[in-house]
CSV table of C-alpha atoms in Angstrom, one decimal:
chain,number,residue,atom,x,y,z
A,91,UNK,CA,-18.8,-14.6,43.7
A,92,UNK,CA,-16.9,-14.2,40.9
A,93,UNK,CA,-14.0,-16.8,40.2
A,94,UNK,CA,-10.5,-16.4,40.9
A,95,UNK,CA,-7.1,-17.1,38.7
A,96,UNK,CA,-4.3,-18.8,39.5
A,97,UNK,CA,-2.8,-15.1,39.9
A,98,UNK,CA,-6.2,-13.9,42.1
A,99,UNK,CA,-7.1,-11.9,39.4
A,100,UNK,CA,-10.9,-12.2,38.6
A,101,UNK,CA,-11.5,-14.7,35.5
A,102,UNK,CA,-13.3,-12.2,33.9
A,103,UNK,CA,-10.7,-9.4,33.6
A,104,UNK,CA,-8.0,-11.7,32.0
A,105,UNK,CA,-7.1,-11.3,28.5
A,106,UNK,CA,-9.1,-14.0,26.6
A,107,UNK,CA,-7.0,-16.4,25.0
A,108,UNK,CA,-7.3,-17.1,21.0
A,109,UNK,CA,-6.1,-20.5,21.3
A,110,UNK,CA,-8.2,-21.6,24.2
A,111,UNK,CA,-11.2,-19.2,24.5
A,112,UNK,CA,-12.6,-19.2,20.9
A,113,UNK,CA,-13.1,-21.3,18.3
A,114,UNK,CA,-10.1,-19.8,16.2
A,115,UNK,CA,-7.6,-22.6,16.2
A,116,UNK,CA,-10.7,-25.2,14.7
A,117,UNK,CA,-11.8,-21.9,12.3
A,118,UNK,CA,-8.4,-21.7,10.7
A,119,UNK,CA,-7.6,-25.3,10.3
A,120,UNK,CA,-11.3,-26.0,8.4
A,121,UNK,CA,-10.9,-22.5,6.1
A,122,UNK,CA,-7.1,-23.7,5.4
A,123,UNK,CA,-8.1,-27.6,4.5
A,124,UNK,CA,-10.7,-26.2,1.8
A,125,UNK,CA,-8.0,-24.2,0.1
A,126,UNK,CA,-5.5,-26.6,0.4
A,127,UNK,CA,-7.1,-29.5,-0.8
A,128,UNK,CA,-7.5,-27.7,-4.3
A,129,UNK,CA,-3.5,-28.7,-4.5
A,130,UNK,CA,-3.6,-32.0,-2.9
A,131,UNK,CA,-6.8,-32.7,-6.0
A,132,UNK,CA,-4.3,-31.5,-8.5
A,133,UNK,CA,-1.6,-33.5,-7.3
A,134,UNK,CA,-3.4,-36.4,-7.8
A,135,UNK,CA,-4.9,-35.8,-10.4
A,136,UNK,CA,-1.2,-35.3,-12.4
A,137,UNK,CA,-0.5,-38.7,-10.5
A,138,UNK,CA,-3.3,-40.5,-12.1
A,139,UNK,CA,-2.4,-39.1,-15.3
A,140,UNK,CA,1.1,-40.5,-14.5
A,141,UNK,CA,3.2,-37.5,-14.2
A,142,UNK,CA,5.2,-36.6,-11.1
A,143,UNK,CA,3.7,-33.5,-9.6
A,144,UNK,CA,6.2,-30.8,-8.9
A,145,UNK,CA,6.4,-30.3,-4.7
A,146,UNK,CA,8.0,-27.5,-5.2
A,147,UNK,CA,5.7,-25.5,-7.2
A,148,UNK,CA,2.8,-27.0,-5.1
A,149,UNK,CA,4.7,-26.0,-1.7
A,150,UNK,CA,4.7,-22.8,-2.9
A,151,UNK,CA,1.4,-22.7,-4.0
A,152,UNK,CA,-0.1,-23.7,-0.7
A,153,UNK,CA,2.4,-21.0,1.4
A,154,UNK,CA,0.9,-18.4,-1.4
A,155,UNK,CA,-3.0,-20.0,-0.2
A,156,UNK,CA,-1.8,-19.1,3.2
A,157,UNK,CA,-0.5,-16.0,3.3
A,158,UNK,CA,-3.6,-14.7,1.7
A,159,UNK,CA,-6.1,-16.7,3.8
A,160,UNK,CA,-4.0,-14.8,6.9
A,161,UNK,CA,-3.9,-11.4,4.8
A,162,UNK,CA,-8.1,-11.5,5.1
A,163,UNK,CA,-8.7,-11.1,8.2
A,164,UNK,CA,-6.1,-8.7,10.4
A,165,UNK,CA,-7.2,-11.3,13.6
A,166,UNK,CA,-5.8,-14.0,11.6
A,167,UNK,CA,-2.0,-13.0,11.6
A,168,UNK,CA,-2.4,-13.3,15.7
A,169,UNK,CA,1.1,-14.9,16.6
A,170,UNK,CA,-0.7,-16.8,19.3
A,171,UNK,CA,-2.3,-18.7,15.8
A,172,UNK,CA,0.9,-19.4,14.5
A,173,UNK,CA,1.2,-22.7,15.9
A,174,UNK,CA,-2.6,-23.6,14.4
A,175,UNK,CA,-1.6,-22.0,10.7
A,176,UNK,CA,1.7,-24.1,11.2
A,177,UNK,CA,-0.4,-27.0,12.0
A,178,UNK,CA,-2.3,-27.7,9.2
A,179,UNK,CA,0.1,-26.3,6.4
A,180,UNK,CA,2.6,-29.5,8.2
A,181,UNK,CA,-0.1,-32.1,7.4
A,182,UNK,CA,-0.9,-30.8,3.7
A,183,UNK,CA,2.6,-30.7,2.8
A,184,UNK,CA,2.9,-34.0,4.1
A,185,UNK,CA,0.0,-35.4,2.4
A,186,UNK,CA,1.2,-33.9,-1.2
A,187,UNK,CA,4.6,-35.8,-0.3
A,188,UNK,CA,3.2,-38.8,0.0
A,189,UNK,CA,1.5,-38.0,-3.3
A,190,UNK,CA,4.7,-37.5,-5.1
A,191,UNK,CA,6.3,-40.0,-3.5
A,192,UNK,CA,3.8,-42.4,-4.9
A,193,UNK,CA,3.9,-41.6,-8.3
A,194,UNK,CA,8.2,-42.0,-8.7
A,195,UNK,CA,9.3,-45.1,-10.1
A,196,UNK,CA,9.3,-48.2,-7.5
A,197,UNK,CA,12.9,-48.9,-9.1
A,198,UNK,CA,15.2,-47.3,-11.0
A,199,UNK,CA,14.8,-47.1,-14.6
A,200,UNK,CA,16.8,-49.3,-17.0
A,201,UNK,CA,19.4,-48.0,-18.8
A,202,UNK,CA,17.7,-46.3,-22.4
A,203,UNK,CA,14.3,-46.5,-20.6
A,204,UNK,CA,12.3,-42.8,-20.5
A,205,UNK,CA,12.0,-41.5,-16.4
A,206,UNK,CA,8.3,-40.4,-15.9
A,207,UNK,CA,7.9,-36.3,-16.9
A,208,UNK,CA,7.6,-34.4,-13.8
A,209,UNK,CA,4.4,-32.2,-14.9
A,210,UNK,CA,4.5,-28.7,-13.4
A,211,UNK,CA,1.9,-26.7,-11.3
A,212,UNK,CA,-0.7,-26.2,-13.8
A,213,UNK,CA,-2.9,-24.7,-11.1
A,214,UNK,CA,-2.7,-21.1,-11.2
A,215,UNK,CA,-4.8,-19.2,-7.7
A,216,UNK,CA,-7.8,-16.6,-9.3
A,217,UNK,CA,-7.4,-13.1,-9.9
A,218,UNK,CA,-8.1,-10.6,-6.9
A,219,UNK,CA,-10.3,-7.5,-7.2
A,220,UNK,CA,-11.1,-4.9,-5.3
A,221,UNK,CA,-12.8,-1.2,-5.4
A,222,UNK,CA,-15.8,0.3,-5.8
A,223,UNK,CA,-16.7,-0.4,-9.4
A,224,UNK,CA,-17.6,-3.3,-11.9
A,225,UNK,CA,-15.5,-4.6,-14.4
A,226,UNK,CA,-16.8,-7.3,-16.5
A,227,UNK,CA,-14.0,-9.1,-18.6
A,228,UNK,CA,-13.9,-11.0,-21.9
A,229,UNK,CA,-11.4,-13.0,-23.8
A,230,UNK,CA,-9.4,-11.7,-26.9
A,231,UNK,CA,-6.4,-13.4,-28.7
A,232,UNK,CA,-3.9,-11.9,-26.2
A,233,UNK,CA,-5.6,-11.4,-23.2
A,234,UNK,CA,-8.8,-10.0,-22.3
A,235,UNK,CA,-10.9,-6.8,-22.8
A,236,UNK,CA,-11.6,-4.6,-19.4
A,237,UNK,CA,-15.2,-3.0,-19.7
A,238,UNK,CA,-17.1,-1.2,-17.3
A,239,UNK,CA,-19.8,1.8,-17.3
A,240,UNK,CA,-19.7,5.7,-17.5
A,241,UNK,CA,-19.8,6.9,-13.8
A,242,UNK,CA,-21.0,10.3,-13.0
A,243,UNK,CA,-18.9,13.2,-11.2
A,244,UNK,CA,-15.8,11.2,-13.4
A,245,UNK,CA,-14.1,13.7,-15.9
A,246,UNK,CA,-11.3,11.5,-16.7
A,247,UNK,CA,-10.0,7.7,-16.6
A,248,UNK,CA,-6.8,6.9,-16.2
A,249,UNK,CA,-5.5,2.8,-15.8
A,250,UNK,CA,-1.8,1.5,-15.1
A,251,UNK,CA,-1.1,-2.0,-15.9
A,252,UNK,CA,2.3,-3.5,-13.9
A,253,UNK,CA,3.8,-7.1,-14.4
A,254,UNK,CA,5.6,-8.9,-11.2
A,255,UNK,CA,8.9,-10.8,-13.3
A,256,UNK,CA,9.6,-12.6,-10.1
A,257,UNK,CA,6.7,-13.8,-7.1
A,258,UNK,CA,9.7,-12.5,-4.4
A,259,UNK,CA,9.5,-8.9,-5.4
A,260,UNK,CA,6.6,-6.8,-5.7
A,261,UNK,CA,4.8,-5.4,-9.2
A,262,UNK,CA,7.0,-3.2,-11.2
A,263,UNK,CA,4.6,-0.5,-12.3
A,264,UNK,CA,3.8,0.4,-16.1
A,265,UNK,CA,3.0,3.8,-17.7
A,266,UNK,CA,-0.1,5.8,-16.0
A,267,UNK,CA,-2.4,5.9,-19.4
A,268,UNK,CA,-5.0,9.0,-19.2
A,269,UNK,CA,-8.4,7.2,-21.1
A,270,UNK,CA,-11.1,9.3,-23.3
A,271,UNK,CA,-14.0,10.4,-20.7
A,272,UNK,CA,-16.0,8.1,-23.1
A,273,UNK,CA,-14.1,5.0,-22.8
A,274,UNK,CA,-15.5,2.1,-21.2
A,275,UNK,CA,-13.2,-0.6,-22.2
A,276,UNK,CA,-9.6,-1.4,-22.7
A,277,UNK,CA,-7.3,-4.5,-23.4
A,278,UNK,CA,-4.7,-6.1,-21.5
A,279,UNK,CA,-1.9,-8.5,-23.5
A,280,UNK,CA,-1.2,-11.5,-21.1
A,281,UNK,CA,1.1,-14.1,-20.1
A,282,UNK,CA,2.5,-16.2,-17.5
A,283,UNK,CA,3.7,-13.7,-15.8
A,284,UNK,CA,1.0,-11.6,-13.6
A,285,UNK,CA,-0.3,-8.5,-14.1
A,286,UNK,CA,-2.0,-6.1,-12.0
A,287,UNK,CA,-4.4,-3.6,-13.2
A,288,UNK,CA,-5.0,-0.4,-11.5
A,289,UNK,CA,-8.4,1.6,-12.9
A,290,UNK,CA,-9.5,5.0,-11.3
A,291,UNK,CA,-11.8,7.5,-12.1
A,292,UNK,CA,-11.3,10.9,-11.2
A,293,UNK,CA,-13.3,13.5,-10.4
A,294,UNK,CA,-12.6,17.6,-11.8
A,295,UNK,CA,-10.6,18.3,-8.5
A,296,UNK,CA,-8.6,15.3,-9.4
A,297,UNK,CA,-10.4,13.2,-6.7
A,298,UNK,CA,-10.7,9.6,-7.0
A,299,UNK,CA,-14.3,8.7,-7.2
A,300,UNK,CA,-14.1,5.4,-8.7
A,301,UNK,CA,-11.1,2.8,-8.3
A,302,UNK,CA,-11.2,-0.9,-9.4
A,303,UNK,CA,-7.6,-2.7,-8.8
A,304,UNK,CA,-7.2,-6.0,-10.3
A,305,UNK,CA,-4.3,-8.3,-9.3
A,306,UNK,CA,-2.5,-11.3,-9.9
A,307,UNK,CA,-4.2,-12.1,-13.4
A,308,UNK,CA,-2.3,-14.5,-15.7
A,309,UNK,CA,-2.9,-16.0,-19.2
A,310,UNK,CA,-3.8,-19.3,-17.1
A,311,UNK,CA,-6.5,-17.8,-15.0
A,312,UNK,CA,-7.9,-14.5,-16.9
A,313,UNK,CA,-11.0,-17.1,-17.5
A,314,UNK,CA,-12.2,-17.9,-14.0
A,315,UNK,CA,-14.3,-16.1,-11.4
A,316,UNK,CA,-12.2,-13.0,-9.9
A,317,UNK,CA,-12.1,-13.2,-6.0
A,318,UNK,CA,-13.5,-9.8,-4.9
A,319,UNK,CA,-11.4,-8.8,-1.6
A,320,UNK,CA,-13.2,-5.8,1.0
A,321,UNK,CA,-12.3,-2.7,0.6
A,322,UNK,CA,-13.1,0.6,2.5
A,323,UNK,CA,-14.7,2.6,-0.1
C-alpha cells in the first residue's frame, strides 16, 4: 500500500523537491567551489606577493562565475536553488575577505612611509564559443588571427566583431563585414575591453549553414583554451 502525505495525497504523485529529493543542492555547491577557488588561488597568490587583492574586482568576478555556472544548465536557475547558489557564493566571499583582510597593514603606516599597492584582478574568465564550426586561433601583435576551413554549400562569409565598453550593458555591435568565399582567416585588434565575434556561413538562399560565435575574448585571455558552450545546431 502505497504511502500517504501529510495532505493524504500518495508520496508518489507529489512534486519532487530539488532541495530535498536530489542531489542538486550538494551538485551546485561542489561545481561552484571548483570555480570559485580559481579567485580565492589568485587572491592569495597577490597576497603572498604582498599586494592587497582588489575585493571588489574579485566579488565581481566570482558573481560573473556564477551567473554563468547557472546560465549552463536551465535546471540550475530553479528558485528553490537559490538558497544553495546563495550558500556557497556567502562562504567564498567570506573566505576572499579574510584574504584581503590579511594582507592590509597590522597598523597604520607612518607618516612618509609607502601603503602596500592594492594589485587589481589580473584574472580574466576564458573566452566562450559556440556553433557548429572550428576556429583555430593564433597570436599577432594586436590580437589574434581567426582561421578556419572552406565548408561546402557556403557561398559567402560574413563576420561582425562588437566590443562591450561597460560589463552592465550588453555588446555594442560593429559593422557586418561580407568575406571573399576563399577566405579562411581574419584578424581581430584586442584590448581590455571584450570583444565578441560573430562568424557565419551562408548558404546561396542566404541560409546559415555554418555559425561560430565567440565571446568575451580580451587581450588578457585571447591565449587560453576557449570554453566551448552547447548549442542546438
Amino acid at each position: 500500500m502505497s504511502a500517504l502525505s501529510g495532505n493524504g495525497e500518495p508520496e508518489w504523485l507529489l512534486p519532487i523537491d530539488l532541495t530535498v529529493d536530489s542531489y542538486a543542492p550538494e551538485q551546485i555547491a561542489y561545481a561552484l567551489r571548483l570555480r570559485h577557488a580559481l579567485y580565492l588561488r589568485e587572491a592569495q597568490r597577490l597576497a603572498l606577493d604582498g599586494f592587497v587583492p582588489d575585493m571588489t574586482g574579485l566579488t565581481a568576478g566570482v558573481h560573473e562565475e556564477t551567473r554563468r555556472y547557472l546560465t549552463a544548465e536551465p535546471w540550475l536557475a530553479h528558485s528553490v536553488l537559490a538558497s544553495a547558489v546563495a550558500a556557497v557564493e556567502r562562504a567564498t566571499l567570506a573566505a576572499l575577505e579574510a584574504i584581503v583582510d590579511a594582507s592590509r597593514p597590522a597598523a597604520r603606516p607612518a607618516a612618509g612611509s609607502t601603503p602596500r599597492p592594492i594589485r587589481r584582478l589580473t584574472l580574466q574568465p576564458s573566452a566562450t564559443i559556440v556553433g557548429n564550426m572550428a576556429v583555430r586561433k593564433k597570436s599577432t601583435g594586436d590580437g589574434i588571427e581567426l582561421a578556419w576551413d572552406v565548408a561546402p554549400g557556403v557561398t559567402e562569409w560574413t563576420i561582425r566583431v562588437s566590443v562591450r565598453p561597460d560589463p552592465r550593458q550588453d555588446y555594442v555591435e560593429g559593422e557586418l563585414l561580407t568575406l571573399p568565399l576563399a577566405a579562411a582567416r581574419f584578424e581581430v585588434a584586442l584590448d581590455e575591453l571584450p570583444r565578441r565575434i560573430q562568424l557565419y556561413g551562408l548558404a546561396r538562399d542566404g541560409r546559415i549553414v555554418r555559425r561560430a560565435v565567440v565571446s568575451a575574448l580580451t587581450s588578457g585571455n585571447s591565449s587560453a583554451q576557449w570554453k566551448r558552450q552547447a548549442t542546438a545546431s
